[in-house]
């Protein structure tokens, strides 16, 4: 079964534009048999050409204002779309990547700076979202453990420093340990510091989470095959090594094999989908990073083909493919109330890959 889906996707909240219908501000991407479909809530299930671009399977999506950026790993490209007040969406540019570079993540720091990890070429690429032009690369080939490519995957950015998680694949297999993060100081000539820890191991970009908390601490979830390495590591704000006093293991037998699809909601609380031990399904969980407590949320179980967790105000929307329906199920963080049916039904469109706003 296809394991789900990382995605730690950071989406901007709704823009204040009275000329845009509310239903056009929120968008849905669903996965079909061979392609993904984009829809706003206003055009759900309709696929009009002017508002629903057809995409390669399982894209990575970011947004800034009315602009939408879509990384299609299989097509080695980043596409830029613009949403007009009437809801029409038009392609505004394409950044072509070198074929087979294996682009695996995209973050946008500002309207003039974005980064993409190119795990197939041992480079991190900087680019300009306004012009869709490349702005140079950082060579990280010297940090490979088993070969000349550390296999950069997920990234996070804070205070001028780019944190890049490495997979370290070799001959089709993942190096069992250690967990590794490269810290690139973009304000100091892109100097690179490698941070490793044998307590954790990193498998792939579908079973991890990387994020900063409000106080600037960096967290990495390691979806390791070994239960004792399945958990969270932390780098404290201003430090360049993993916190020796912190490891939050969740690999106790009989509960969760690994996490996928995580969203950091603030106040040291992470929401994730977790692969249920002895099952082909995933459950929803709330995770307290300080108290080291994992709590099951009463949402229906999902297959591994579903997508991200999206936040709108005090509500979360979990993309779930359940035995009864496919779509985004609502969870009220304040009351803890969970929906038993999808708030947004995508059963006729495909598996709910992601939801966002622009």
CSV table of C-alpha atoms in Angstrom, one decimal:
chain,number,residue,atom,x,y,z
A,1,UNK,CA,0.0,0.0,0.0
A,2,UNK,CA,1.2,3.4,-0.8
A,3,UNK,CA,2.2,5.1,2.4
A,4,UNK,CA,0.9,8.5,3.0
A,5,UNK,CA,2.0,11.5,2.4
A,6,UNK,CA,3.8,14.0,4.0
A,7,UNK,CA,3.3,16.7,4.0
A,8,UNK,CA,3.9,19.2,6.2
A,9,UNK,CA,2.2,21.9,3.8
A,10,UNK,CA,2.4,25.5,4.9
A,11,UNK,CA,-0.4,27.5,3.3
A,12,UNK,CA,-1.2,31.2,3.7
A,13,UNK,CA,-4.6,32.1,5.2
A,14,UNK,CA,-7.4,33.7,3.2
A,15,UNK,CA,-6.5,37.0,1.6
A,16,UNK,CA,-8.8,40.0,2.3
A,17,UNK,CA,-10.3,40.6,-1.1
A,18,UNK,CA,-14.0,41.4,-1.2
A,19,UNK,CA,-14.1,40.8,-5.0
A,20,UNK,CA,-13.3,37.1,-4.6
A,21,UNK,CA,-16.0,34.7,-3.6
A,22,UNK,CA,-15.2,32.8,-0.4
A,23,UNK,CA,-15.6,29.5,-2.3
A,24,UNK,CA,-12.9,30.6,-4.7
A,25,UNK,CA,-10.4,31.3,-1.9
A,26,UNK,CA,-10.2,27.7,-0.7
A,27,UNK,CA,-8.8,25.0,-3.0
A,28,UNK,CA,-8.8,21.3,-3.1
A,29,UNK,CA,-6.3,18.9,-4.9
A,30,UNK,CA,-7.4,15.3,-5.4
A,31,UNK,CA,-5.5,12.4,-6.8
A,32,UNK,CA,-7.0,10.2,-9.5
A,33,UNK,CA,-5.6,7.1,-11.1
A,34,UNK,CA,-2.9,8.9,-13.0
A,35,UNK,CA,-3.4,12.7,-12.5
A,36,UNK,CA,-4.3,15.2,-9.9
A,37,UNK,CA,-7.2,17.7,-10.2
A,38,UNK,CA,-7.3,21.2,-8.8
A,39,UNK,CA,-10.6,22.8,-7.8
A,40,UNK,CA,-11.8,25.7,-5.7
A,41,UNK,CA,-14.8,25.0,-3.5
A,42,UNK,CA,-16.9,27.0,-5.9
A,43,UNK,CA,-16.0,24.6,-8.8
A,44,UNK,CA,-15.8,21.3,-6.9
A,45,UNK,CA,-16.8,18.4,-9.1
A,46,UNK,CA,-17.1,20.6,-12.2
A,47,UNK,CA,-13.5,20.9,-13.6
A,48,UNK,CA,-14.1,24.0,-15.8
A,49,UNK,CA,-10.9,24.6,-17.8
A,50,UNK,CA,-10.4,28.2,-16.7
A,51,UNK,CA,-10.5,27.4,-13.1
A,52,UNK,CA,-9.2,23.8,-12.7
A,53,UNK,CA,-5.7,23.1,-14.0
A,54,UNK,CA,-4.9,19.5,-14.5
A,55,UNK,CA,-1.7,18.5,-12.7
A,56,UNK,CA,0.8,15.7,-12.4
A,57,UNK,CA,0.1,13.2,-9.7
A,58,UNK,CA,0.7,14.2,-6.0
A,59,UNK,CA,2.0,17.8,-6.5
A,60,UNK,CA,3.5,20.0,-3.8
A,61,UNK,CA,1.6,23.3,-3.5
A,62,UNK,CA,2.4,26.7,-1.9
A,63,UNK,CA,0.6,30.0,-2.2
A,64,UNK,CA,1.4,33.7,-1.7
A,65,UNK,CA,-1.6,36.1,-2.0
A,66,UNK,CA,-3.3,35.3,-5.3
A,67,UNK,CA,-0.4,33.3,-6.7
A,68,UNK,CA,-0.1,29.6,-6.5
A,69,UNK,CA,3.1,27.6,-6.9
A,70,UNK,CA,3.0,23.9,-7.9
A,71,UNK,CA,5.9,21.6,-7.8
A,72,UNK,CA,5.4,18.5,-10.0
A,73,UNK,CA,8.3,16.2,-9.2
A,74,UNK,CA,7.5,13.8,-12.1
A,75,UNK,CA,7.6,16.7,-14.6
A,76,UNK,CA,10.8,18.4,-13.2
A,77,UNK,CA,9.0,21.8,-13.1
A,78,UNK,CA,7.6,24.4,-10.8
A,79,UNK,CA,4.5,26.1,-12.2
A,80,UNK,CA,3.1,29.5,-11.2
A,81,UNK,CA,-0.6,30.2,-11.4
A,82,UNK,CA,-2.5,33.4,-10.7
A,83,UNK,CA,-6.1,33.6,-9.4
A,84,UNK,CA,-8.2,36.5,-10.7
A,85,UNK,CA,-11.1,38.2,-8.8
A,86,UNK,CA,-13.7,36.3,-11.0
A,87,UNK,CA,-12.1,33.0,-10.0
A,88,UNK,CA,-10.3,32.2,-13.2
A,89,UNK,CA,-6.8,30.7,-12.8
A,90,UNK,CA,-4.1,31.3,-15.4
A,91,UNK,CA,-0.6,29.9,-15.7
A,92,UNK,CA,2.0,32.7,-15.2
A,93,UNK,CA,5.3,31.0,-15.6
A,94,UNK,CA,7.3,27.8,-15.4
A,95,UNK,CA,10.7,27.1,-13.8
A,96,UNK,CA,12.2,24.1,-15.7
A,97,UNK,CA,14.4,21.9,-13.6
A,98,UNK,CA,17.3,19.8,-14.9
A,99,UNK,CA,15.7,16.4,-15.8
A,100,UNK,CA,15.9,13.7,-13.1
A,101,UNK,CA,17.0,16.1,-10.4
A,102,UNK,CA,14.4,14.6,-8.1
A,103,UNK,CA,12.9,17.7,-6.7
A,104,UNK,CA,11.3,16.7,-3.4
A,105,UNK,CA,10.3,19.8,-1.5
A,106,UNK,CA,9.6,23.5,-2.0
A,107,UNK,CA,9.4,26.3,0.4
A,108,UNK,CA,8.8,30.0,-0.3
A,109,UNK,CA,10.4,32.4,2.1
A,110,UNK,CA,9.2,35.6,0.4
A,111,UNK,CA,7.8,36.9,-2.9
A,112,UNK,CA,11.4,37.0,-4.1
A,113,UNK,CA,12.9,33.9,-2.6
A,114,UNK,CA,12.1,30.2,-2.7
A,115,UNK,CA,14.1,27.0,-2.2
A,116,UNK,CA,13.8,23.5,-3.6
A,117,UNK,CA,15.6,20.4,-2.6
A,118,UNK,CA,17.0,18.4,-5.5
A,119,UNK,CA,17.8,15.0,-4.0
A,120,UNK,CA,18.8,13.6,-7.4
A,121,UNK,CA,21.6,16.1,-7.9
A,122,UNK,CA,22.9,16.8,-4.4
A,123,UNK,CA,21.9,20.4,-4.6
A,124,UNK,CA,19.6,23.0,-3.0
A,125,UNK,CA,18.3,25.5,-5.5
A,126,UNK,CA,17.3,29.0,-4.8
A,127,UNK,CA,14.8,30.7,-7.1
A,128,UNK,CA,12.7,33.9,-7.5
A,129,UNK,CA,8.9,33.3,-7.2
A,130,UNK,CA,8.3,36.7,-8.9
A,131,UNK,CA,10.3,36.0,-12.1
A,132,UNK,CA,10.4,32.2,-11.9
A,133,UNK,CA,14.1,32.3,-12.5
A,134,UNK,CA,16.8,30.2,-10.7
A,135,UNK,CA,19.1,32.1,-8.3
A,136,UNK,CA,21.9,29.6,-7.9
A,137,UNK,CA,22.5,26.3,-6.0
A,138,UNK,CA,24.2,25.1,-2.9
A,139,UNK,CA,26.3,21.9,-3.4
A,140,UNK,CA,25.8,19.5,-0.6
A,141,UNK,CA,27.5,16.4,-2.2
A,142,UNK,CA,30.3,16.4,0.4
A,143,UNK,CA,27.7,15.5,3.1
A,144,UNK,CA,26.8,12.1,1.6
A,145,UNK,CA,27.4,9.2,3.9
A,146,UNK,CA,27.3,6.2,1.6
A,147,UNK,CA,27.7,8.0,-1.7
A,148,UNK,CA,28.1,11.6,-3.0
A,149,UNK,CA,24.4,12.5,-2.5
A,150,UNK,CA,22.9,12.9,0.9
A,151,UNK,CA,19.4,12.9,-0.7
A,152,UNK,CA,17.9,16.2,0.6
A,153,UNK,CA,14.2,16.0,1.1
A,154,UNK,CA,12.1,18.2,3.5
A,155,UNK,CA,13.1,21.7,4.5
A,156,UNK,CA,12.2,24.4,7.0
A,157,UNK,CA,13.4,28.1,7.2
A,158,UNK,CA,13.8,30.4,10.2
A,159,UNK,CA,16.0,33.5,10.8
A,160,UNK,CA,18.1,33.2,7.7
A,161,UNK,CA,18.8,29.5,8.2
A,162,UNK,CA,17.6,26.7,6.0
A,163,UNK,CA,17.2,23.4,7.7
A,164,UNK,CA,17.4,20.5,5.2
A,165,UNK,CA,16.6,16.9,6.2
A,166,UNK,CA,18.7,14.2,4.4
A,167,UNK,CA,17.5,10.7,3.5
A,168,UNK,CA,20.9,9.1,2.7
A,169,UNK,CA,19.6,6.5,0.3
A,170,UNK,CA,22.2,4.1,-1.2
A,171,UNK,CA,21.5,1.4,-3.8
A,172,UNK,CA,17.8,1.9,-3.3
A,173,UNK,CA,17.9,1.5,0.5
A,174,UNK,CA,17.9,4.0,3.3
A,175,UNK,CA,20.9,4.2,5.6
A,176,UNK,CA,19.5,3.1,9.0
A,177,UNK,CA,21.2,5.8,11.0
A,178,UNK,CA,21.9,8.5,11.9
A,179,UNK,CA,19.2,11.1,11.5
A,180,UNK,CA,20.8,14.1,9.6
A,181,UNK,CA,19.9,17.7,9.1
A,182,UNK,CA,22.0,20.2,7.1
A,183,UNK,CA,21.8,23.8,8.4
A,184,UNK,CA,22.5,26.3,5.6
A,185,UNK,CA,23.3,29.8,6.8
A,186,UNK,CA,21.9,31.9,4.0
A,187,UNK,CA,23.2,35.1,5.6
A,188,UNK,CA,26.8,33.8,5.8
A,189,UNK,CA,27.7,32.6,2.3
A,190,UNK,CA,25.5,29.5,2.5
A,191,UNK,CA,27.8,27.9,5.1
A,192,UNK,CA,26.6,24.4,5.8
A,193,UNK,CA,26.6,22.6,9.1
A,194,UNK,CA,25.8,18.9,9.3
A,195,UNK,CA,23.9,17.8,12.4
A,196,UNK,CA,23.4,14.0,13.1
A,197,UNK,CA,22.0,11.9,15.9
A,198,UNK,CA,22.0,8.1,16.2
A,199,UNK,CA,18.9,8.0,18.4
A,200,UNK,CA,16.8,8.6,15.3
A,201,UNK,CA,16.9,7.5,11.6
A,202,UNK,CA,15.2,9.0,8.6
A,203,UNK,CA,13.3,6.9,6.1
A,204,UNK,CA,11.5,9.0,3.4
A,205,UNK,CA,9.6,12.2,2.9
A,206,UNK,CA,6.3,10.5,3.3
A,207,UNK,CA,6.8,9.6,7.0
A,208,UNK,CA,8.4,12.7,8.6
A,209,UNK,CA,7.7,16.1,9.9
A,210,UNK,CA,9.9,19.2,10.2
A,211,UNK,CA,8.8,22.4,11.8
A,212,UNK,CA,9.7,25.2,14.2
A,213,UNK,CA,7.7,26.0,17.3
A,214,UNK,CA,6.9,29.6,18.4
A,215,UNK,CA,10.1,29.9,20.5
A,216,UNK,CA,12.3,28.9,17.5
A,217,UNK,CA,13.0,25.3,18.5
A,218,UNK,CA,13.3,22.9,15.5
A,219,UNK,CA,11.7,19.5,15.6
A,220,UNK,CA,12.3,16.5,13.3
A,221,UNK,CA,10.1,13.4,13.3
A,222,UNK,CA,12.0,10.2,12.3
A,223,UNK,CA,9.8,7.5,10.8
A,224,UNK,CA,12.3,4.8,11.4
A,225,UNK,CA,11.8,1.1,10.9
A,226,UNK,CA,13.2,0.3,14.3
A,227,UNK,CA,10.7,1.1,17.1
A,228,UNK,CA,13.4,2.6,19.3
A,229,UNK,CA,14.3,5.2,16.6
A,230,UNK,CA,10.7,6.1,15.8
A,231,UNK,CA,10.2,9.5,17.3
A,232,UNK,CA,11.0,13.2,17.6
A,233,UNK,CA,14.4,14.9,17.9
A,234,UNK,CA,14.9,18.6,18.7
A,235,UNK,CA,17.4,21.4,18.0
A,236,UNK,CA,16.9,24.2,20.5
A,237,UNK,CA,16.8,27.8,19.2
A,238,UNK,CA,20.2,29.1,18.4
A,239,UNK,CA,21.9,25.7,18.7
A,240,UNK,CA,23.6,23.6,16.0
A,241,UNK,CA,23.3,20.2,17.5
A,242,UNK,CA,20.4,17.9,18.6
A,243,UNK,CA,19.2,18.4,22.2
A,244,UNK,CA,20.8,15.5,24.1
A,245,UNK,CA,18.1,15.7,26.8
A,246,UNK,CA,15.2,15.3,24.3
A,247,UNK,CA,13.9,12.3,22.4
A,248,UNK,CA,10.2,11.6,22.2
A,249,UNK,CA,9.7,8.0,21.1
A,250,UNK,CA,6.3,6.9,19.8
A,251,UNK,CA,7.4,3.4,18.6
A,252,UNK,CA,5.9,1.4,21.4
A,253,UNK,CA,4.5,-1.9,19.9
A,254,UNK,CA,0.8,-2.1,19.4
A,255,UNK,CA,0.0,1.6,18.7
A,256,UNK,CA,1.6,3.5,15.8
A,257,UNK,CA,4.0,2.1,13.3
A,258,UNK,CA,4.8,5.6,11.9
A,259,UNK,CA,3.3,9.0,11.4
A,260,UNK,CA,2.5,10.8,8.2
A,261,UNK,CA,0.8,14.0,7.2
A,262,UNK,CA,1.5,16.3,10.1
A,263,UNK,CA,0.4,19.8,11.0
A,264,UNK,CA,1.9,21.9,13.8
A,265,UNK,CA,-0.9,23.9,15.4
A,266,UNK,CA,1.1,25.9,18.0
A,267,UNK,CA,1.5,25.6,21.8
A,268,UNK,CA,3.6,22.5,21.3
A,269,UNK,CA,0.7,20.5,19.8
A,270,UNK,CA,1.2,18.5,16.6
A,271,UNK,CA,-1.7,16.8,14.7
A,272,UNK,CA,-0.8,13.8,12.6
A,273,UNK,CA,-2.1,10.7,10.9
A,274,UNK,CA,-0.5,7.5,12.2
A,275,UNK,CA,-0.3,4.1,10.7
A,276,UNK,CA,-2.1,1.8,13.1
A,277,UNK,CA,-0.1,-1.2,14.1
A,278,UNK,CA,-1.4,-4.5,12.5
A,279,UNK,CA,-3.7,-2.6,10.2
A,280,UNK,CA,-3.7,-1.2,6.7
A,281,UNK,CA,-5.3,2.0,7.9
A,282,UNK,CA,-4.3,5.4,9.5
A,283,UNK,CA,-5.8,7.1,12.5
A,284,UNK,CA,-5.8,10.8,13.5
A,285,UNK,CA,-3.8,11.8,16.6
A,286,UNK,CA,-3.0,14.8,18.7
A,287,UNK,CA,0.6,14.9,20.0
A,288,UNK,CA,1.9,17.0,22.9
A,289,UNK,CA,5.6,17.5,22.2
A,290,UNK,CA,6.5,18.6,25.8
A,291,UNK,CA,4.4,16.2,27.8
A,292,UNK,CA,5.3,13.5,25.3
A,293,UNK,CA,1.7,12.3,25.1
A,294,UNK,CA,-0.2,10.9,22.0
A,295,UNK,CA,-4.0,11.1,22.0
A,296,UNK,CA,-6.3,9.4,19.5
A,297,UNK,CA,-8.9,11.6,17.8
A,298,UNK,CA,-12.3,10.2,17.1
A,299,UNK,CA,-12.2,10.5,13.3
A,300,UNK,CA,-12.8,7.6,10.9
A,301,UNK,CA,-9.8,5.5,9.9
A,302,UNK,CA,-8.3,6.2,6.5
A,303,UNK,CA,-6.3,4.5,3.8
A,304,UNK,CA,-2.8,5.8,3.1
A,305,UNK,CA,-3.9,7.5,-0.1
A,306,UNK,CA,-5.3,10.6,1.7
A,307,UNK,CA,-3.6,13.9,2.1
A,308,UNK,CA,-2.8,16.8,4.3
A,309,UNK,CA,-4.3,18.5,7.4
A,310,UNK,CA,-5.5,22.1,6.7
A,311,UNK,CA,-6.4,24.7,9.3
A,312,UNK,CA,-9.1,27.4,9.0
A,313,UNK,CA,-9.4,29.3,12.3
A,314,UNK,CA,-10.0,26.9,15.1
A,315,UNK,CA,-11.0,24.1,12.9
A,316,UNK,CA,-8.8,21.5,11.2
A,317,UNK,CA,-9.7,19.6,8.1
A,318,UNK,CA,-8.2,16.1,7.8
A,319,UNK,CA,-8.1,14.5,4.3
A,320,UNK,CA,-9.4,11.0,4.7
A,321,UNK,CA,-10.3,8.1,2.4
A,322,UNK,CA,-12.6,6.1,4.6
A,323,UNK,CA,-14.7,3.0,3.9
A,324,UNK,CA,-17.8,5.2,3.5
A,325,UNK,CA,-16.5,8.4,1.8
A,326,UNK,CA,-13.6,10.4,0.6
A,327,UNK,CA,-13.1,14.0,1.6
A,328,UNK,CA,-12.0,16.5,4.3
A,329,UNK,CA,-13.4,15.8,7.8
A,330,UNK,CA,-13.8,18.7,10.2
A,331,UNK,CA,-12.2,18.7,13.7
A,332,UNK,CA,-13.0,21.5,16.2
A,333,UNK,CA,-9.8,22.1,18.2
A,334,UNK,CA,-11.6,24.0,20.9
A,335,UNK,CA,-14.3,21.5,21.7
A,336,UNK,CA,-12.6,18.4,20.4
A,337,UNK,CA,-15.7,17.6,18.3
A,338,UNK,CA,-14.9,15.4,15.3
A,339,UNK,CA,-17.0,14.9,12.2
A,340,UNK,CA,-18.4,11.5,11.2
A,341,UNK,CA,-18.9,12.5,7.6
A,342,UNK,CA,-16.8,14.7,5.3
A,343,UNK,CA,-17.5,18.4,5.5
A,344,UNK,CA,-16.1,18.5,1.9
A,345,UNK,CA,-16.9,15.4,-0.1
A,346,UNK,CA,-14.4,14.4,-2.8
A,347,UNK,CA,-15.7,10.8,-3.4
A,348,UNK,CA,-16.5,11.5,-7.0
A,349,UNK,CA,-13.2,13.3,-7.7
A,350,UNK,CA,-10.6,11.0,-6.0
A,351,UNK,CA,-8.5,10.8,-2.9
A,352,UNK,CA,-8.2,14.1,-1.0
A,353,UNK,CA,-4.5,15.0,-1.5
A,354,UNK,CA,-4.6,18.6,0.0
A,355,UNK,CA,-6.7,21.6,0.9
A,356,UNK,CA,-5.4,25.1,1.1
A,357,UNK,CA,-6.3,28.8,0.7
A,358,UNK,CA,-5.0,31.7,-1.3
